[in-house]
Coordinates of C-alpha atoms and ligand atoms in Angstrom, one line a residue:
M1 CA 24.3 -6.6 5.2
H2 CA 21.4 -8.8 3.3
I3 CA 17.9 -8.4 4.8
L4 CA 15.3 -11.1 4.1
G5 CA 12.0 -9.3 4.0
I6 CA 8.7 -11.3 4.5
E7 CA 5.1 -9.9 3.8
T8 CA 2.2 -11.9 4.8
S9 CA -0.4 -9.3 5.8
C10 CA -3.2 -10.2 3.5
D11 CA -3.8 -12.3 0.3
E12 CA -0.1 -12.1 -1.1
T13 CA 3.1 -13.9 0.2
G14 CA 5.9 -11.6 -0.7
I15 CA 9.6 -12.4 0.0
A16 CA 12.8 -10.3 -1.0
I17 CA 16.3 -9.7 -0.4
Y18 CA 17.7 -6.3 -0.1
S19 CA 21.6 -5.5 0.2
E20 CA 23.3 -2.6 1.4
Q21 CA 25.7 -2.8 -0.9
D22 CA 23.5 -3.7 -4.1
G23 CA 20.1 -2.6 -3.3
L24 CA 17.3 -5.0 -4.1
L25 CA 18.8 -8.7 -5.3
A26 CA 15.4 -10.6 -5.4
N27 CA 11.9 -10.1 -5.3
Q28 CA 9.2 -12.9 -5.3
L29 CA 5.4 -12.7 -5.0
H30 CA 2.7 -15.4 -4.6
S31 CA -0.6 -14.0 -5.3
Q32 CA -3.7 -15.7 -3.9
I33 CA -6.3 -14.0 -6.0
A34 CA -7.3 -17.4 -7.7
L35 CA -7.7 -18.6 -4.3
H36 CA -10.4 -16.2 -2.9
A37 CA -11.9 -15.2 -6.1
D38 CA -14.8 -17.5 -5.9
Y39 CA -15.8 -16.0 -2.4
G40 CA -15.7 -12.2 -3.8
G41 CA -13.1 -11.2 -1.1
V42 CA -10.6 -12.7 1.0
V43 CA -11.2 -15.6 3.2
P44 CA -8.8 -15.3 6.4
E45 CA -8.5 -18.8 7.1
L46 CA -7.8 -19.9 3.7
A47 CA -5.2 -16.7 3.2
S48 CA -3.5 -18.2 6.5
R49 CA -3.3 -21.5 5.0
D50 CA -1.9 -20.8 2.0
H51 CA 0.7 -18.3 3.3
N52 CA 2.1 -21.7 5.3
R53 CA 2.3 -23.5 2.6
T54 CA 3.9 -20.7 0.4
L55 CA 6.5 -19.3 2.5
L56 CA 9.1 -22.1 2.6
P57 CA 9.3 -22.6 -1.4
L58 CA 9.2 -19.2 -2.1
M59 CA 12.1 -18.2 0.3
E60 CA 14.0 -21.0 -1.5
Q61 CA 13.3 -19.7 -4.8
T62 CA 14.3 -16.3 -3.7
L63 CA 17.4 -17.3 -2.2
A64 CA 18.1 -19.5 -5.4
E65 CA 17.8 -16.3 -7.7
T66 CA 20.5 -14.6 -5.6
K67 CA 22.7 -17.4 -5.5
L68 CA 22.9 -16.5 -1.7
S69 CA 22.6 -18.8 1.1
L70 CA 20.8 -18.8 4.4
N71 CA 24.2 -18.0 6.3
D72 CA 24.7 -14.8 4.0
I73 CA 21.4 -13.3 5.6
S74 CA 22.1 -10.7 8.6
G75 CA 18.7 -9.8 9.4
I76 CA 14.9 -10.6 8.9
A77 CA 12.1 -8.3 8.6
Y78 CA 8.5 -9.3 8.3
T79 CA 5.2 -7.5 8.5
A80 CA 3.9 -7.4 12.1
G81 CA 1.0 -5.4 11.3
P82 CA -1.4 -4.0 10.4
G83 CA -3.3 -6.7 8.7
L84 CA -5.4 -10.4 9.3
M85 CA -4.2 -11.7 12.7
G86 CA -3.9 -15.5 11.0
A87 CA -2.1 -14.2 8.1
L88 CA 0.4 -12.0 10.3
L89 CA 1.2 -15.0 12.5
T90 CA 2.5 -17.1 9.7
G91 CA 5.1 -14.7 8.5
A92 CA 5.6 -13.8 12.3
A93 CA 6.6 -17.1 13.1
F94 CA 8.6 -18.2 10.2
A95 CA 10.3 -15.0 10.4
K96 CA 11.5 -15.5 14.2
S97 CA 11.7 -19.5 14.1
L98 CA 14.2 -18.8 11.2
G99 CA 16.2 -15.8 13.1
F100 CA 16.4 -18.2 16.0
A101 CA 17.9 -21.3 14.2
L102 CA 20.3 -19.0 12.2
K103 CA 21.0 -16.9 15.4
I104 CA 20.5 -13.7 13.6
P105 CA 18.3 -10.7 14.6
T106 CA 14.4 -10.1 13.6
L107 CA 12.5 -7.1 13.1
G108 CA 8.6 -6.4 12.9
I109 CA 7.8 -3.9 10.1
H110 CA 4.6 -1.7 9.7
H111 CA 3.1 -2.6 6.7
M112 CA 2.1 1.0 6.0
E113 CA 5.8 1.8 6.7
G114 CA 6.6 -0.2 4.1
H115 CA 4.4 1.3 1.2
L116 CA 5.6 4.9 2.4
L117 CA 9.2 3.8 2.0
A118 CA 8.6 2.0 -1.0
S119 CA 9.4 4.7 -3.7
M120 CA 12.9 5.2 -2.5
L121 CA 13.6 1.7 -3.8
E122 CA 13.2 3.6 -7.5
E123 CA 16.2 5.3 -9.0
Y124 CA 14.2 8.6 -9.0
S125 CA 14.1 8.2 -5.1
P126 CA 12.9 11.3 -2.8
E127 CA 14.8 12.8 -0.1
F128 CA 13.5 13.7 3.2
P129 CA 11.3 15.5 4.2
F130 CA 8.5 14.7 2.1
L131 CA 4.6 14.5 2.2
A132 CA 3.3 11.1 1.9
L133 CA -0.3 9.8 0.5
L134 CA -0.8 6.3 1.1
A135 CA -3.7 4.3 -0.3
S136 CA -4.5 1.1 0.3
G137 CA -7.3 -1.5 0.9
G138 CA -7.4 -0.7 4.5
H139 CA -5.8 2.6 4.7
T140 CA -6.0 6.3 3.7
L141 CA -3.6 8.2 5.1
L142 CA -1.7 11.9 4.6
V143 CA 1.5 11.7 6.5
A144 CA 4.7 14.3 7.1
V145 CA 7.7 12.3 6.7
K146 CA 10.9 13.9 8.3
G147 CA 12.9 11.0 8.0
V148 CA 12.8 6.8 8.8
G149 CA 10.6 6.7 11.9
Q150 CA 9.6 10.4 11.8
Y151 CA 5.9 10.3 10.9
Q152 CA 3.3 13.1 11.7
L153 CA -0.2 12.0 10.7
L154 CA -2.0 14.9 9.2
G155 CA -5.0 13.2 7.5
E156 CA -7.0 9.7 7.5
T157 CA -10.3 8.4 6.3
L158 CA -13.2 8.6 8.7
D159 CA -14.9 5.4 7.3
D160 CA -13.9 3.4 3.8
A161 CA -10.1 3.5 2.6
V162 CA -9.9 4.3 -0.8
G163 CA -8.9 0.8 -2.0
E164 CA -11.9 -0.4 -0.2
A165 CA -14.1 2.1 -1.7
F166 CA -12.7 0.8 -5.0
D167 CA -13.4 -2.9 -4.1
K168 CA -17.2 -1.9 -3.4
T169 CA -17.7 0.0 -5.9
A170 CA -16.2 -2.8 -8.7
K171 CA -18.3 -5.3 -6.7
L172 CA -21.6 -3.2 -7.4
L173 CA -20.6 -3.1 -11.1
G174 CA -20.4 -6.9 -11.3
L175 CA -16.5 -6.9 -11.5
P176 CA -14.7 -9.8 -10.0
Y177 CA -12.4 -9.5 -6.8
P178 CA -10.0 -7.5 -6.1
G179 CA -11.7 -5.0 -8.1
G180 CA -9.9 -1.8 -7.8
A181 CA -7.6 -2.4 -11.3
A182 CA -10.8 -4.0 -13.0
L183 CA -12.6 -0.6 -12.4
A184 CA -9.7 1.7 -13.5
K185 CA -9.5 -0.4 -16.8
L186 CA -13.4 -0.1 -17.2
A187 CA -13.2 3.9 -16.2
K188 CA -10.8 4.3 -19.4
M189 CA -13.7 3.6 -21.7
G190 CA -16.4 5.6 -20.0
N191 CA -18.2 8.8 -20.9
P192 CA -17.0 11.8 -18.5
K193 CA -20.0 13.5 -19.0
R194 CA -22.8 11.3 -18.2
F195 CA -22.7 11.3 -14.4
H196 CA -21.2 13.1 -11.5
F197 CA -20.6 12.3 -8.0
P198 CA -20.1 14.0 -4.9
R199 CA -16.4 14.9 -3.9
P200 CA -16.2 13.9 -0.4
M201 CA -15.1 16.4 2.2
L202 CA -13.3 18.8 -0.2
D203 CA -15.1 21.9 1.2
H204 CA -13.9 20.6 4.9
P205 CA -10.7 22.3 6.2
S206 CA -9.4 19.4 7.7
L207 CA -7.1 16.7 5.8
D208 CA -9.2 13.7 6.6
F209 CA -11.2 11.8 4.1
S210 CA -14.4 10.2 4.0
F211 CA -15.4 7.6 1.2
S212 CA -18.6 5.9 2.1
G213 CA -21.1 9.2 1.0
L214 CA -19.5 8.5 -2.5
K215 CA -19.9 4.7 -2.3
T216 CA -23.7 5.4 -1.5
S217 CA -24.3 7.8 -3.9
V218 CA -22.7 5.0 -6.6
L219 CA -25.3 2.5 -5.0
N220 CA -28.4 4.9 -5.5
T221 CA -27.2 5.8 -9.3
V222 CA -26.8 1.9 -9.9
S223 CA -30.3 1.1 -8.5
K224 CA -32.0 3.9 -10.7
Q225 CA -30.5 2.4 -13.8
D226 CA -32.9 0.2 -16.2
N227 CA -30.2 -1.2 -18.4
M228 CA -26.9 -1.8 -16.6
D229 CA -25.0 -2.4 -19.8
E230 CA -21.0 -2.4 -20.5
Q231 CA -21.1 1.6 -21.2
T232 CA -23.3 2.4 -18.2
K233 CA -20.9 0.6 -16.2
A234 CA -17.9 2.3 -17.9
D235 CA -19.3 5.7 -17.2
I236 CA -20.3 4.9 -13.6
A237 CA -16.6 3.7 -13.0
Q238 CA -15.5 6.8 -14.9
A239 CA -17.3 9.3 -12.5
F240 CA -16.3 7.2 -9.5
E241 CA -12.8 7.2 -10.3
E242 CA -12.6 11.1 -11.3
A243 CA -14.1 11.8 -7.7
I244 CA -11.9 10.0 -5.8
V245 CA -8.8 11.3 -7.7
E246 CA -9.9 14.7 -7.9
T247 CA -10.6 14.6 -3.9
L248 CA -7.2 13.0 -3.4
V249 CA -5.1 15.4 -5.5
A250 CA -6.9 18.3 -3.7
K251 CA -6.1 17.1 -0.2
C252 CA -2.4 16.6 -1.1
L253 CA -2.1 20.3 -2.6
R254 CA -3.8 21.4 0.6
A255 CA -1.2 19.1 2.6
M256 CA 1.7 20.5 0.7
G257 CA 0.7 24.1 1.4
K258 CA 0.0 23.5 5.2
T259 CA 3.4 21.3 5.7
G260 CA 5.5 23.7 3.0
F261 CA 6.9 20.6 1.7
S262 CA 7.9 20.0 -2.2
R263 CA 8.1 16.6 -2.5
L264 CA 5.1 14.2 -2.9
V265 CA 5.3 10.5 -2.3
I266 CA 2.4 8.0 -3.0
G267 CA 2.2 4.3 -2.0
G268 CA -0.4 1.4 -1.7
G269 CA -2.3 -0.4 -3.9
V270 CA -4.4 2.5 -5.2
A271 CA -1.1 4.4 -5.8
A272 CA -1.0 2.3 -9.2
N273 CA -3.8 3.9 -10.5
Q274 CA -2.5 5.6 -13.6
S275 CA -5.4 8.5 -13.7
L276 CA -4.2 9.3 -10.1
R277 CA -1.1 9.2 -10.9
Q278 CA -1.1 11.3 -13.8
Q279 CA -3.3 14.2 -12.2
L280 CA -0.9 14.2 -9.3
Q281 CA 1.8 14.6 -11.5
S282 CA 0.1 17.4 -13.4
A283 CA -1.1 19.5 -10.1
L284 CA 2.3 19.2 -9.0
K285 CA 3.7 20.7 -12.2
R286 CA 1.0 23.8 -12.1
N287 CA 2.1 24.5 -8.6
S288 CA 6.1 24.4 -9.5
Y289 CA 6.6 21.5 -7.0
E290 CA 9.0 18.6 -7.6
E291 CA 8.2 15.5 -9.6
L292 CA 5.7 12.9 -8.2
F293 CA 7.7 10.3 -6.3
S294 CA 5.8 7.0 -7.3
P295 CA 7.1 3.4 -7.0
R296 CA 6.3 1.3 -10.0
S297 CA 3.1 -0.7 -9.8
A298 CA 4.5 -4.1 -8.4
F299 CA 6.0 -1.6 -5.3
C300 CA 2.8 -0.1 -5.0
T301 CA 0.8 -3.0 -4.3
D302 CA 1.8 -5.6 -1.5
N303 CA 5.3 -6.9 -2.0
G304 CA 8.3 -8.3 0.2
A305 CA 10.9 -5.7 -1.4
M306 CA 9.2 -2.9 0.8
I307 CA 9.6 -4.8 3.8
A308 CA 13.2 -5.9 3.3
Y309 CA 14.0 -2.4 2.7
A310 CA 12.2 -0.9 5.8
G311 CA 14.1 -3.5 7.8
Y312 CA 17.4 -2.7 6.3
L313 CA 16.8 1.3 7.4
R314 CA 15.7 0.3 10.9
F315 CA 18.2 -2.2 11.3
K316 CA 20.9 0.3 10.3
A317 CA 19.7 2.5 13.2
G318 CA 20.2 -0.2 15.4
Q319 CA 16.8 -1.7 16.1
S320 CA 15.7 -5.0 16.1
D321 CA 12.8 -7.3 18.2
K322 CA 13.9 -7.7 21.9
T323 CA 12.1 -10.9 22.7
L324 CA 11.4 -14.2 20.9
D325 CA 7.7 -13.7 21.4
I326 CA 5.8 -13.7 18.3
Q327 CA 3.5 -10.5 18.5
V328 CA 1.6 -9.0 15.8
H329 CA -0.8 -6.4 15.6
P330 CA -3.8 -6.5 13.3
R331 CA -4.6 -2.7 14.3
W332 CA -1.7 -0.7 14.5
S333 CA -1.2 3.0 14.1
L334 CA 1.5 4.3 12.3
E335 CA 2.6 7.1 15.0
S336 CA 3.2 4.7 17.3
I337 CA 6.2 3.5 15.6
C338 CA 8.0 6.7 15.3
F339 CA 11.6 6.5 17.2
L340 CA 13.2 9.5 16.3
N341 CA 10.3 12.0 16.9
E342 CA 11.9 15.4 18.4
Ligands
KG4_401 O1 -1.7 -2.2 -0.8 P1 -2.4 -2.9 -1.1 O2 -2.2 -4.0 -2.5 O3 -2.9 -3.9 -0.3 C1 -3.4 -3.6 1.1 O4 -2.6 -3.0 2.0 O5 -4.5 -3.1 1.4 O6 -3.9 -2.4 -1.9 C2 -4.7 -3.1 -2.4 C3 -5.9 -2.4 -2.9 C4 -6.9 -3.0 -3.3 O7 -8.2 -2.2 -2.5 C5 -7.0 -3.0 -4.9 O8 -8.2 -2.8 -5.4 C6 -6.6 -1.3 -4.9 O9 -5.4 -1.3 -3.7 N1 -6.0 -1.2 -6.2 C7 -6.2 -0.3 -7.1 C8 -5.7 -0.5 -8.4 N2 -4.5 -1.6 -8.0 C9 -5.1 -2.1 -6.8 N3 -7.1 0.7 -6.9 C10 -7.5 1.6 -7.8 N4 -6.5 1.5 -9.3 C11 -5.8 0.5 -9.4 N5 -4.9 0.3 -10.7
ZN402 ZN1 -0.7 -2.6 1.4

């Protein structure tokens, strides 16, 4: 079985091929950063047009890398949501037309399920059950995972997603879009003793998150500075990152205690953050849990490999689209895609 995976939920076109026998065969990514940079964020219409321009040549490039032909593909998985409506439609229409022409099944995949399963593409791969922390530009979720399609949402953000908080803070500090990785780089040069920001919802017993207060606190600090020199920016970035990381680590540990699980998996763009990975790793060690399961950076941020892999697992479980209708879900709860919940 060879599954073609297509990701177009936001500002990256990702195409990959996953083989049942040989694992991931090819994984191509086209980033739209340069296209949106002048606007300081993603412009949805430009994103859709760029996906349309990119999909066909990128698929041909992906196939060429594997020496496979379209006739070797047995199923097509595409991101059906959540994400930008127009961007999702480009991938869904492409996948469904191709599936129709080749007479092979297609399947719409939940983007966050892709992130949730991405660490299973690695050699050091988690077994079920595990706790998943998913942190991206649009979502912050703590999920109890008992198997493919067996997801229980334990906590989520009540306002901004972590990645969104990173991006907005980066913008306040004058960093270019997309700000998360740039802020993390700047934070490395920061003095940890200069600023201190609140740890949101840490004393709250639930597993939910809230990051908008932290963002306001950074805004107040920034507006009080007479001189926003590079060192001050780095010090603020450091204190911001520390507040986020400490909050995420504490909530993960609390969720591990509540579920009794011994494995923690991370996914989503923010999971590429080095400080978060290191601090989760040491917290797990201190508490005698298994080592952290974290995808390589390229599988944390958006990619086609995770969609091909999620599609492979679901096709294997007998799933596929039931109609030829092109359906996407800009907002879509992870729990609604569970198919094996007891
Ligand atoms: O999963 P992703 O690539 O796209 C969405 O599904 O949203 O996540 C993108 C988010 C952005 O907010 C970006 O700033 C953030 O992940 N991000 C990071 C890092 N790399 C990407 N945040 C913190 N540290 C990083 N190293
Ligand atoms: Zn994502």
